[in-house]
XYZ file of C-alpha atoms in Angstrom:
182
model
C -35.107 45.710 73.908
C -33.097 44.068 70.625
C -31.883 40.701 72.932
C -35.638 40.820 74.101
C -37.202 40.747 71.213
C -34.414 37.929 69.697
C -34.812 35.959 72.544
C -38.183 36.349 72.253
C -38.100 34.391 68.725
C -36.495 31.838 69.287
C -38.805 30.457 72.421
C -41.333 31.114 70.075
C -39.684 28.807 66.867
C -38.966 26.433 69.360
C -42.353 25.757 70.059
C -44.116 26.219 66.780
C -41.222 23.492 65.275
C -41.298 21.376 67.697
C -37.309 21.873 68.688
C -37.130 20.638 72.552
C -40.697 18.330 72.771
C -39.505 15.584 74.969
C -39.092 11.801 72.862
C -39.595 9.433 75.947
C -38.679 6.236 75.771
C -38.943 2.465 76.106
C -37.872 0.534 79.037
C -39.220 -2.560 78.410
C -42.201 -4.374 79.704
C -39.749 -5.635 82.808
C -39.548 -1.592 84.070
C -43.635 -1.460 84.599
C -43.464 -5.056 86.121
C -42.467 -4.764 89.524
C -45.844 -2.749 90.332
C -48.099 -4.037 87.767
C -47.749 -7.601 89.021
C -49.356 -7.638 92.258
C -53.059 -8.187 93.385
C -53.394 -4.514 94.501
C -52.764 -3.260 91.165
C -54.341 -4.979 89.376
C -51.886 -7.836 88.392
C -51.939 -6.830 84.782
C -47.643 -8.431 84.072
C -48.458 -11.494 84.870
C -52.746 -11.011 82.517
C -49.734 -10.121 80.263
C -47.159 -13.143 80.599
C -49.960 -15.915 79.462
C -51.851 -13.486 76.714
C -50.207 -14.004 72.949
C -48.679 -10.848 73.161
C -45.675 -11.552 74.555
C -45.240 -14.712 72.752
C -46.018 -12.164 69.561
C -42.004 -13.222 67.959
C -41.546 -15.253 69.808
C -44.618 -17.133 66.792
C -41.966 -15.114 64.039
C -39.981 -18.339 64.033
C -42.117 -20.508 63.879
C -42.109 -22.425 59.918
C -46.205 -21.648 60.352
C -45.140 -18.089 60.568
C -42.395 -18.395 57.881
C -44.800 -20.562 55.475
C -48.228 -16.756 55.686
C -44.869 -14.585 55.273
C -43.215 -16.310 52.378
C -46.803 -16.656 50.653
C -47.559 -13.189 51.937
C -44.320 -12.059 50.083
C -42.163 -11.723 52.477
C -38.300 -11.970 51.673
C -36.242 -13.226 54.513
C -37.661 -14.325 57.739
C -40.868 -13.394 59.391
C -39.054 -12.364 62.477
C -37.144 -9.939 60.303
C -39.613 -7.780 58.344
C -40.944 -4.723 59.832
C -44.724 -5.995 57.745
C -44.959 -8.407 60.205
C -42.695 -6.714 63.310
C -44.625 -3.683 63.621
C -47.452 -5.881 64.580
C -46.080 -8.352 67.069
C -43.261 -6.129 68.126
C -43.403 -3.257 70.253
C -41.201 0.031 69.224
C -40.863 -1.848 65.978
C -39.062 1.367 63.145
C -38.013 3.302 67.048
C -34.346 4.326 67.164
C -31.951 2.978 68.566
C -31.988 5.681 71.219
C -34.761 4.803 72.575
C -34.550 2.139 73.703
C -32.980 1.872 76.423
C -31.002 -1.053 78.215
C -34.352 -2.864 79.175
C -35.944 -2.876 76.622
C -36.751 -5.788 74.563
C -38.146 -6.847 71.877
C -38.067 -10.442 72.831
C -40.955 -9.583 75.228
C -43.388 -9.252 71.867
C -46.608 -6.465 72.496
C -45.555 -4.940 75.805
C -46.679 -2.092 77.422
C -45.214 0.333 75.864
C -46.755 -0.369 72.199
C -50.880 0.044 73.567
C -49.784 3.310 76.443
C -46.936 4.686 75.004
C -43.013 4.903 75.806
C -42.389 4.454 79.836
C -39.624 6.596 80.334
C -40.829 9.044 81.804
C -44.484 7.919 83.539
C -42.958 4.121 85.143
C -42.403 5.642 88.145
C -44.607 5.061 91.233
C -44.417 9.314 92.018
C -45.452 9.542 88.415
C -47.645 5.924 88.216
C -50.069 7.875 91.394
C -51.174 10.165 89.732
C -53.171 9.884 86.673
C -51.929 13.691 84.702
C -48.469 14.213 85.891
C -48.254 10.217 83.736
C -50.390 11.564 80.957
C -47.587 14.730 80.447
C -44.420 12.532 80.964
C -46.573 10.364 77.322
C -49.038 7.871 79.144
C -51.488 6.728 76.979
C -55.314 5.798 78.354
C -57.002 4.112 76.855
C -60.165 3.020 77.569
C -62.905 0.360 76.754
C -65.350 3.316 77.412
C -64.531 5.691 75.565
C -63.294 3.500 72.657
C -59.639 4.204 72.521
C -59.036 0.455 74.131
C -61.224 -0.562 71.001
C -58.763 1.802 68.207
C -55.513 0.568 69.835
C -56.759 -3.303 69.736
C -57.223 -2.640 65.783
C -54.707 -0.810 65.066
C -53.165 -5.268 64.330
C -56.497 -7.043 63.765
C -56.984 -6.078 61.157
C -57.775 -7.100 57.165
C -53.729 -5.869 56.675
C -52.652 -8.796 58.012
C -52.080 -11.995 56.007
C -53.834 -13.989 59.430
C -57.092 -12.109 59.904
C -59.796 -13.482 60.198
C -61.954 -10.544 62.012
C -62.028 -9.011 65.220
C -65.223 -8.394 67.923
C -63.859 -6.131 70.627
C -66.484 -7.275 72.321
C -64.311 -10.876 71.560
C -61.404 -10.596 72.044
C -61.208 -7.709 75.420
C -61.949 -9.493 78.169
C -59.180 -12.346 77.373
C -56.637 -9.205 77.696
C -59.032 -7.386 79.952
C -56.095 -5.549 83.053
C -57.488 -2.674 84.182
C -55.321 -1.244 87.644
C -58.129 -1.415 90.469
C -60.115 1.768 91.284
C -59.187 2.599 95.060
């Protein structure tokens, strides 16, 4: 009986403290591309590739961005400043142990910025089932429930030194990339 109580208490403590909770890793756009580049799947990768999000880190490496950063009080290169990278690179501040070799900060703002780290949901076996995908770490983003707008506004807001307002209804069609039904 004593052993049962000890094991039960250990289990309860691990559940309450989150010990053993899944930590998903970032895999990068290349891991998403094989399935999300086709017409059948909605061509999300080409839409992203043509967007400013794909070039977000490159933007920070320009002389113009450096001037903006200096004016905002950034010391050193804008492309290395955490306050800039948090909105220009997926997984900024994440421990290196949670970045898979396929991940590259050069991708700028990639899939996992909005949809969460993909290591455990990236396979077709998981992705074909929405519930499994979410259980494996996928963050569903929807225009209808407001989660898409909320996610966009985590960076498109007054904290940005170049913010000039953000109209979600105008911006969304430029990056919309739904998966076709059926």
